[in-house]
PDB file of C-alpha atoms and ligand atoms in Angstrom:
ATOM      1  CA  MET L   1       0.000   0.000   0.000  1.00  0.00           C
ATOM      2  CA  ALA L   2       1.498   3.332  -1.079  1.00  0.00           C
ATOM      3  CA  ASP L   3       1.498   6.285   1.298  1.00  0.00           C
ATOM      4  CA  ARG L   4      -1.391   8.399   0.061  1.00  0.00           C
ATOM      5  CA  LEU L   5      -3.691  11.186   1.178  1.00  0.00           C
ATOM      6  CA  TYR L   6      -7.003  11.234  -0.672  1.00  0.00           C
ATOM      7  CA  LEU L   7      -8.602  14.664  -0.896  1.00  0.00           C
ATOM      8  CA  GLY L   8     -11.607  16.260  -2.569  1.00  0.00           C
ATOM      9  CA  THR L   9     -11.837  19.379  -4.714  1.00  0.00           C
ATOM     10  CA  ARG L  10      -9.771  21.978  -2.879  1.00  0.00           C
ATOM     11  CA  ARG L  11     -12.206  24.788  -3.663  1.00  0.00           C
ATOM     12  CA  TYR L  12     -15.059  23.084  -1.783  1.00  0.00           C
ATOM     13  CA  SER L  13     -13.755  20.331   0.453  1.00  0.00           C
ATOM     14  CA  SER L  14     -13.425  21.841   3.887  1.00  0.00           C
ATOM     15  CA  TRP L  15     -12.666  18.506   5.553  1.00  0.00           C
ATOM     16  CA  SER L  16      -9.932  17.850   3.015  1.00  0.00           C
ATOM     17  CA  LEU L  17      -8.336  21.181   3.920  1.00  0.00           C
ATOM     18  CA  ARG L  18      -8.236  20.074   7.561  1.00  0.00           C
ATOM     19  CA  GLY L  19      -6.702  16.694   6.749  1.00  0.00           C
ATOM     20  CA  TRP L  20      -4.143  18.167   4.376  1.00  0.00           C
ATOM     21  CA  LEU L  21      -3.058  20.847   6.861  1.00  0.00           C
ATOM     22  CA  LEU L  22      -2.605  18.190   9.560  1.00  0.00           C
ATOM     23  CA  VAL L  23      -0.562  15.898   7.311  1.00  0.00           C
ATOM     24  CA  LYS L  24       1.593  18.784   6.077  1.00  0.00           C
ATOM     25  CA  LEU L  25       2.142  20.183   9.579  1.00  0.00           C
ATOM     26  CA  ALA L  26       3.219  16.717  10.726  1.00  0.00           C
ATOM     27  CA  GLY L  27       5.599  16.430   7.788  1.00  0.00           C
ATOM     28  CA  LEU L  28       4.257  13.074   6.566  1.00  0.00           C
ATOM     29  CA  GLN L  29       5.481  12.261   3.066  1.00  0.00           C
ATOM     30  CA  VAL L  30       2.480  11.124   1.050  1.00  0.00           C
ATOM     31  CA  GLU L  31       1.237  11.218  -2.497  1.00  0.00           C
ATOM     32  CA  GLU L  32      -1.773  13.533  -2.721  1.00  0.00           C
ATOM     33  CA  VAL L  33      -4.674  12.152  -4.737  1.00  0.00           C
ATOM     34  CA  ILE L  34      -7.385  14.680  -5.547  1.00  0.00           C
ATOM     35  CA  ILE L  35     -10.795  13.243  -6.376  1.00  0.00           C
ATOM     36  CA  PRO L  36     -13.222  15.871  -7.716  1.00  0.00           C
ATOM     37  CA  ILE L  37     -16.266  15.771  -5.470  1.00  0.00           C
ATOM     38  CA  ALA L  38     -19.729  15.346  -6.898  1.00  0.00           C
ATOM     39  CA  GLY L  39     -21.451  16.641  -3.771  1.00  0.00           C
ATOM     40  CA  GLY L  40     -22.030  13.656  -1.521  1.00  0.00           C
ATOM     41  CA  VAL L  41     -22.295  10.975  -4.184  1.00  0.00           C
ATOM     42  CA  THR L  42     -18.754  10.684  -5.480  1.00  0.00           C
ATOM     43  CA  ALA L  43     -18.329   7.068  -6.621  1.00  0.00           C
ATOM     44  CA  ALA L  44     -14.525   7.375  -6.862  1.00  0.00           C
ATOM     45  CA  ILE L  45     -14.360   8.395  -3.170  1.00  0.00           C
ATOM     46  CA  LYS L  46     -16.737   5.620  -2.112  1.00  0.00           C
ATOM     47  CA  ALA L  47     -14.477   3.172  -4.000  1.00  0.00           C
ATOM     48  CA  VAL L  48     -11.330   3.974  -1.981  1.00  0.00           C
ATOM     49  CA  SER L  49     -12.286   5.359   1.419  1.00  0.00           C
ATOM     50  CA  PRO L  50     -13.594   3.171   4.305  1.00  0.00           C
ATOM     51  CA  ASN L  51     -16.248   5.757   5.295  1.00  0.00           C
ATOM     52  CA  GLY L  52     -16.871   6.912   1.727  1.00  0.00           C
ATOM     53  CA  LEU L  53     -15.485  10.340   2.550  1.00  0.00           C
ATOM     54  CA  VAL L  54     -12.325  12.398   2.204  1.00  0.00           C
ATOM     55  CA  PRO L  55      -9.853  13.118   3.706  1.00  0.00           C
ATOM     56  CA  TYR L  56      -8.574   9.557   3.866  1.00  0.00           C
ATOM     57  CA  LEU L  57      -4.948   8.752   4.713  1.00  0.00           C
ATOM     58  CA  GLU L  58      -2.954   5.614   3.988  1.00  0.00           C
ATOM     59  CA  HIS L  59       0.433   5.749   5.721  1.00  0.00           C
ATOM     60  CA  ARG L  60       2.920   2.962   6.393  1.00  0.00           C
ATOM     61  CA  GLY L  61       0.250   0.302   6.400  1.00  0.00           C
ATOM     62  CA  ALA L  62      -2.222   2.315   8.498  1.00  0.00           C
ATOM     63  CA  LYS L  63      -5.589   3.439   7.153  1.00  0.00           C
ATOM     64  CA  ILE L  64      -6.972   6.555   8.836  1.00  0.00           C
ATOM     65  CA  TRP L  65     -10.264   8.270   8.078  1.00  0.00           C
ATOM     66  CA  GLU L  66     -12.234  11.034   9.841  1.00  0.00           C
ATOM     67  CA  SER L  67     -10.305  14.297  10.171  1.00  0.00           C
ATOM     68  CA  LEU L  68     -10.096  14.117  13.962  1.00  0.00           C
ATOM     69  CA  ALA L  69      -8.553  10.635  13.795  1.00  0.00           C
ATOM     70  CA  ILE L  70      -6.116  11.985  11.203  1.00  0.00           C
ATOM     71  CA  ALA L  71      -5.250  14.772  13.675  1.00  0.00           C
ATOM     72  CA  GLU L  72      -4.449  12.236  16.389  1.00  0.00           C
ATOM     73  CA  TYR L  73      -2.456  10.025  14.004  1.00  0.00           C
ATOM     74  CA  CYS L  74      -0.457  13.024  12.789  1.00  0.00           C
ATOM     75  CA  ALA L  75       0.156  14.147  16.377  1.00  0.00           C
ATOM     76  CA  GLU L  76       1.733  10.753  17.131  1.00  0.00           C
ATOM     77  CA  HIS L  77       4.360  11.686  14.533  1.00  0.00           C
ATOM     78  CA  HIS L  78       4.515  15.365  15.447  1.00  0.00           C
ATOM     79  CA  PRO L  79       3.384  15.925  19.063  1.00  0.00           C
ATOM     80  CA  ALA L  80       3.603  19.726  18.672  1.00  0.00           C
ATOM     81  CA  LEU L  81       0.339  19.549  16.746  1.00  0.00           C
ATOM     82  CA  TRP L  82      -1.232  19.752  20.203  1.00  0.00           C
ATOM     83  CA  PRO L  83      -0.042  22.204  22.899  1.00  0.00           C
ATOM     84  CA  ALA L  84       2.683  20.788  25.154  1.00  0.00           C
ATOM     85  CA  GLU L  85       0.977  21.905  28.365  1.00  0.00           C
ATOM     86  CA  ARG L  86      -1.706  19.500  29.651  1.00  0.00           C
ATOM     87  CA  ILE L  87      -4.517  21.976  30.315  1.00  0.00           C
ATOM     88  CA  ALA L  88      -4.002  23.811  27.030  1.00  0.00           C
ATOM     89  CA  ARG L  89      -3.847  20.454  25.241  1.00  0.00           C
ATOM     90  CA  ALA L  90      -7.143  19.372  26.793  1.00  0.00           C
ATOM     91  CA  TYR L  91      -8.717  22.619  25.657  1.00  0.00           C
ATOM     92  CA  ALA L  92      -7.329  22.248  22.127  1.00  0.00           C
ATOM     93  CA  ARG L  93      -8.663  18.712  21.837  1.00  0.00           C
ATOM     94  CA  SER L  94     -12.057  19.802  23.151  1.00  0.00           C
ATOM     95  CA  ILE L  95     -12.538  22.642  20.680  1.00  0.00           C
ATOM     96  CA  ALA L  96     -11.241  20.487  17.815  1.00  0.00           C
ATOM     97  CA  ALA L  97     -13.795  17.814  18.757  1.00  0.00           C
ATOM     98  CA  GLU L  98     -16.538  20.447  19.048  1.00  0.00           C
ATOM     99  CA  MET L  99     -15.715  21.626  15.532  1.00  0.00           C
ATOM    100  CA  HIS L 100     -15.663  18.071  14.213  1.00  0.00           C
ATOM    101  CA  ALA L 101     -19.067  17.290  15.695  1.00  0.00           C
ATOM    102  CA  GLY L 102     -20.898  20.556  15.321  1.00  0.00           C
ATOM    103  CA  PHE L 103     -21.669  23.929  13.802  1.00  0.00           C
ATOM    104  CA  ARG L 104     -23.857  22.237  11.234  1.00  0.00           C
ATOM    105  CA  ALA L 105     -26.045  25.306  10.641  1.00  0.00           C
ATOM    106  CA  LEU L 106     -23.008  27.349   9.675  1.00  0.00           C
ATOM    107  CA  ARG L 107     -21.674  24.583   7.445  1.00  0.00           C
ATOM    108  CA  LEU L 108     -25.013  24.239   5.662  1.00  0.00           C
ATOM    109  CA  ALA L 109     -25.691  27.957   5.223  1.00  0.00           C
ATOM    110  CA  MET L 110     -22.136  28.919   4.258  1.00  0.00           C
ATOM    111  CA  PRO L 111     -20.564  26.048   2.293  1.00  0.00           C
ATOM    112  CA  MET L 112     -16.864  26.500   1.637  1.00  0.00           C
ATOM    113  CA  ASN L 113     -16.116  28.029  -1.735  1.00  0.00           C
ATOM    114  CA  LEU L 114     -12.628  29.510  -2.048  1.00  0.00           C
ATOM    115  CA  GLY L 115     -13.341  31.159  -5.373  1.00  0.00           C
ATOM    116  CA  ARG L 116     -16.417  33.274  -4.741  1.00  0.00           C
ATOM    117  CA  ASP L 117     -17.456  36.421  -2.916  1.00  0.00           C
ATOM    118  CA  TYR L 118     -20.762  35.646  -1.196  1.00  0.00           C
ATOM    119  CA  ALA L 119     -20.572  38.599   1.210  1.00  0.00           C
ATOM    120  CA  GLY L 120     -23.796  38.959   3.165  1.00  0.00           C
ATOM    121  CA  LEU L 121     -25.304  35.601   2.156  1.00  0.00           C
ATOM    122  CA  GLY L 122     -25.997  32.639   4.413  1.00  0.00           C
ATOM    123  CA  GLN L 123     -27.025  34.553   7.506  1.00  0.00           C
ATOM    124  CA  ASN L 124     -29.943  33.015   9.408  1.00  0.00           C
ATOM    125  CA  PRO L 125     -30.624  32.740  13.151  1.00  0.00           C
ATOM    126  CA  GLU L 126     -29.017  29.290  13.355  1.00  0.00           C
ATOM    127  CA  SER L 127     -25.861  30.118  11.362  1.00  0.00           C
ATOM    128  CA  LEU L 128     -25.429  33.373  13.276  1.00  0.00           C
ATOM    129  CA  ALA L 129     -25.774  31.460  16.571  1.00  0.00           C
ATOM    130  CA  ASP L 130     -23.022  29.101  15.413  1.00  0.00           C
ATOM    131  CA  ILE L 131     -20.845  32.071  14.499  1.00  0.00           C
ATOM    132  CA  ALA L 132     -21.417  33.620  17.937  1.00  0.00           C
ATOM    133  CA  ALA L 133     -20.408  30.342  19.589  1.00  0.00           C
ATOM    134  CA  ILE L 134     -17.282  30.132  17.419  1.00  0.00           C
ATOM    135  CA  GLU L 135     -16.329  33.718  18.209  1.00  0.00           C
ATOM    136  CA  LYS L 136     -16.657  32.856  21.907  1.00  0.00           C
ATOM    137  CA  ILE L 137     -14.357  29.848  21.436  1.00  0.00           C
ATOM    138  CA  PHE L 138     -11.799  31.956  19.582  1.00  0.00           C
ATOM    139  CA  GLY L 139     -11.969  34.769  22.155  1.00  0.00           C
ATOM    140  CA  ASP L 140     -11.787  32.505  25.223  1.00  0.00           C
ATOM    141  CA  CYS L 141      -8.991  30.404  23.745  1.00  0.00           C
ATOM    142  CA  ARG L 142      -6.859  33.346  22.708  1.00  0.00           C
ATOM    143  CA  GLU L 143      -7.398  35.021  26.067  1.00  0.00           C
ATOM    144  CA  LYS L 144      -6.338  31.898  27.997  1.00  0.00           C
ATOM    145  CA  PHE L 145      -3.650  30.476  25.718  1.00  0.00           C
ATOM    146  CA  GLY L 146      -3.037  32.776  22.750  1.00  0.00           C
ATOM    147  CA  ALA L 147      -0.423  35.189  24.120  1.00  0.00           C
ATOM    148  CA  GLY L 148       2.660  35.542  21.964  1.00  0.00           C
ATOM    149  CA  GLY L 149       1.192  34.934  18.537  1.00  0.00           C
ATOM    150  CA  PRO L 150      -1.790  35.282  16.222  1.00  0.00           C
ATOM    151  CA  TYR L 151      -3.131  31.717  16.439  1.00  0.00           C
ATOM    152  CA  LEU L 152      -5.497  30.065  18.916  1.00  0.00           C
ATOM    153  CA  PHE L 153      -2.607  28.855  21.067  1.00  0.00           C
ATOM    154  CA  GLY L 154      -0.155  31.645  20.310  1.00  0.00           C
ATOM    155  CA  ALA L 155       2.762  31.488  17.932  1.00  0.00           C
ATOM    156  CA  ALA L 156       2.306  27.996  16.501  1.00  0.00           C
ATOM    157  CA  PHE L 157      -0.464  27.087  14.055  1.00  0.00           C
ATOM    158  CA  ASN L 158      -1.603  23.763  15.530  1.00  0.00           C
ATOM    159  CA  ALA L 159      -4.264  21.078  15.068  1.00  0.00           C
ATOM    160  CA  ALA L 160      -7.001  23.266  16.550  1.00  0.00           C
ATOM    161  CA  ASP L 161      -6.219  25.992  14.009  1.00  0.00           C
ATOM    162  CA  ALA L 162      -6.286  23.363  11.259  1.00  0.00           C
ATOM    163  CA  MET L 163      -9.750  22.242  12.369  1.00  0.00           C
ATOM    164  CA  PHE L 164     -11.044  25.826  12.286  1.00  0.00           C
ATOM    165  CA  ALA L 165      -9.228  26.928   9.107  1.00  0.00           C
ATOM    166  CA  PRO L 166     -12.223  26.149   6.841  1.00  0.00           C
ATOM    167  CA  VAL L 167     -14.431  28.232   9.161  1.00  0.00           C
ATOM    168  CA  CYS L 168     -12.066  31.136   8.556  1.00  0.00           C
ATOM    169  CA  ALA L 169     -12.360  30.486   4.815  1.00  0.00           C
ATOM    170  CA  ARG L 170     -16.150  30.626   5.091  1.00  0.00           C
ATOM    171  CA  PHE L 171     -15.891  33.889   7.023  1.00  0.00           C
ATOM    172  CA  ILE L 172     -13.802  35.343   4.172  1.00  0.00           C
ATOM    173  CA  THR L 173     -16.266  34.194   1.488  1.00  0.00           C
ATOM    174  CA  PHE L 174     -19.512  35.089   3.293  1.00  0.00           C
ATOM    175  CA  ALA L 175     -18.259  38.075   5.335  1.00  0.00           C
ATOM    176  CA  PRO L 176     -20.690  37.781   8.242  1.00  0.00           C
ATOM    177  CA  PRO L 177     -20.462  40.452  10.966  1.00  0.00           C
ATOM    178  CA  LEU L 178     -17.411  39.577  13.104  1.00  0.00           C
ATOM    179  CA  ASN L 179     -15.620  41.286  15.940  1.00  0.00           C
ATOM    180  CA  ALA L 180     -12.160  42.780  15.370  1.00  0.00           C
ATOM    181  CA  ALA L 181     -10.327  39.994  17.208  1.00  0.00           C
ATOM    182  CA  THR L 182     -11.989  37.333  15.054  1.00  0.00           C
ATOM    183  CA  ARG L 183     -11.179  39.297  11.895  1.00  0.00           C
ATOM    184  CA  ALA L 184      -7.515  39.463  12.928  1.00  0.00           C
ATOM    185  CA  TYR L 185      -7.425  35.717  13.607  1.00  0.00           C
ATOM    186  CA  VAL L 186      -9.134  34.940  10.289  1.00  0.00           C
ATOM    187  CA  GLN L 187      -6.541  37.031   8.466  1.00  0.00           C
ATOM    188  CA  ALA L 188      -3.677  35.312  10.319  1.00  0.00           C
ATOM    189  CA  VAL L 189      -5.025  31.907   9.265  1.00  0.00           C
ATOM    190  CA  ARG L 190      -5.492  33.082   5.660  1.00  0.00           C
ATOM    191  CA  ASN L 191      -1.886  34.340   5.634  1.00  0.00           C
ATOM    192  CA  HIS L 192      -0.420  31.056   6.877  1.00  0.00           C
ATOM    193  CA  PRO L 193       1.807  29.684   4.070  1.00  0.00           C
ATOM    194  CA  LEU L 194       0.034  26.315   3.953  1.00  0.00           C
ATOM    195  CA  VAL L 195      -3.425  27.900   3.794  1.00  0.00           C
ATOM    196  CA  ASP L 196      -2.135  30.196   1.079  1.00  0.00           C
ATOM    197  CA  GLU L 197      -0.751  27.204  -0.841  1.00  0.00           C
ATOM    198  CA  TRP L 198      -4.150  25.495  -0.629  1.00  0.00           C
ATOM    199  CA  TYR L 199      -5.949  28.597  -1.958  1.00  0.00           C
ATOM    200  CA  ALA L 200      -3.414  28.887  -4.822  1.00  0.00           C
ATOM    201  CA  LYS L 201      -3.880  25.246  -5.807  1.00  0.00           C
ATOM    202  CA  ALA L 202      -7.672  25.608  -5.538  1.00  0.00           C
ATOM    203  CA  ALA L 203      -7.509  28.504  -7.994  1.00  0.00           C
ATOM    204  CA  GLN L 204      -5.803  26.219 -10.539  1.00  0.00           C
ATOM    205  CA  GLU L 205      -8.491  23.534 -10.505  1.00  0.00           C
ATOM    206  CA  PRO L 206     -10.273  22.996 -13.833  1.00  0.00           C
ATOM    207  CA  ASP L 207     -13.653  24.569 -14.516  1.00  0.00           C
ATOM    208  CA  ALA L 208     -14.991  21.058 -15.130  1.00  0.00           C
ATOM    209  CA  TRP L 209     -14.802  20.478 -11.354  1.00  0.00           C
ATOM    210  CA  LEU L 210     -17.164  23.372 -10.549  1.00  0.00           C
ATOM    211  CA  LEU L 211     -20.492  22.309  -9.046  1.00  0.00           C
ATOM    212  CA  ASP L 212     -23.541  24.366  -9.827  1.00  0.00           C
ATOM    213  CA  LYS L 213     -25.009  23.928  -6.361  1.00  0.00           C
ATOM    214  CA  TYR L 214     -22.016  25.706  -4.802  1.00  0.00           C
ATOM    215  CA  GLU L 215     -21.560  28.292  -7.552  1.00  0.00           C
ATOM    216  CA  SER L 216     -25.125  29.574  -7.783  1.00  0.00           C
ATOM    217  CA  LEU L 217     -25.757  30.683  -4.196  1.00  0.00           C
ATOM    218  CA  ALA L 218     -25.987  34.355  -5.177  1.00  0.00           C
ATOM    219  CA  ASP L 219     -28.668  33.499  -7.786  1.00  0.00           C
ATOM    220  CA  ALA L 220     -30.778  31.743  -5.148  1.00  0.00           C
ATOM    221  CA  VAL L 221     -31.566  34.891  -3.143  1.00  0.00           C
TER     222      VAL L 221
HETATM  223  N1  GSH H   1     -16.574  13.621   9.401  1.00  0.00           N
HETATM  224  C1  GSH H   1     -15.769  13.570   8.209  1.00  0.00           C
HETATM  225  C2  GSH H   1     -16.395  14.474   7.157  1.00  0.00           C
HETATM  226  C3  GSH H   1     -15.771  14.279   5.790  1.00  0.00           C
HETATM  227  C4  GSH H   1     -16.655  14.771   4.654  1.00  0.00           C
HETATM  228  O1  GSH H   1     -17.859  15.057   4.827  1.00  0.00           O
HETATM  229  N2  GSH H   1     -16.051  14.882   3.458  1.00  0.00           N
HETATM  230  C5  GSH H   1     -16.796  15.254   2.261  1.00  0.00           C
HETATM  231  C6  GSH H   1     -16.036  16.290   1.455  1.00  0.00           C
HETATM  232  S1  GSH H   1     -15.791  17.812   2.356  1.00  0.00           S
HETATM  233  C7  GSH H   1     -16.923  14.056   1.345  1.00  0.00           C
HETATM  234  O2  GSH H   1     -16.039  13.227   1.295  1.00  0.00           O
HETATM  235  N3  GSH H   1     -18.029  13.932   0.623  1.00  0.00           N
HETATM  236  C8  GSH H   1     -18.215  12.814  -0.251  1.00  0.00           C
HETATM  237  C9  GSH H   1     -18.727  13.217  -1.574  1.00  0.00           C
HETATM  238  O3  GSH H   1     -18.809  14.413  -1.874  1.00  0.00           O
HETATM  239  O4  GSH H   1     -19.027  12.297  -2.325  1.00  0.00           O
HETATM  240  C10 GSH H   1     -14.329  14.003   8.552  1.00  0.00           C
HETATM  241  O5  GSH H   1     -14.137  14.595   9.607  1.00  0.00           O
HETATM  242  O6  GSH H   1     -13.396  13.696   7.797  1.00  0.00           O
END
């Protein structure tokens, strides 16, 4: 079994962005296989991945699916993906798990699209409640652990930042009302070299991979 990381269309696949950031931060050497997503019914993904979803990692005989499991696997190779201090590490794991399990209203109302400007769209009571909860997480985390740098736990972009990076991307695309501290964090994440590399590669994807359901949000209002 070759060492491979299966990913979906970079423009849309928020979970793939998480998995890719984690693998890159951990320095795992893998072949990246991009499978254009068809929006929940991608036969080529179902054919390779145990849960029928991407990201999916094959590494030195191990098969790892679900982004949070990929985070833990990567952290075995690169422990600095989680904070070194126990209480900060517990907090990081908790907010990463909360992201993995939740914020469904935000994800539904503001699907990731790295190539569009949907400023002002996607705001409803449920998505705005999710955004308020996320801003509280960002604010509390940075207040407790974020001294010394722009990321959630300070100077190092870690697994928690990777889990929230697609949320930052949604905030850029949909431009909901955000407080100044959140805006600064979102910009720091966008400026991270790996996030920038992902955006650049997303911009090079062929037009044939565009999906109408994600490209026509502005027409729907
Ligand atoms: N809980 C999963 C979610 C993964 C997921 O939903 N991936 C989407 C792409 S962002 C997918 O593979 N969809 C299958 C498809 O479009 O056919 C994780 O954390 O990895």
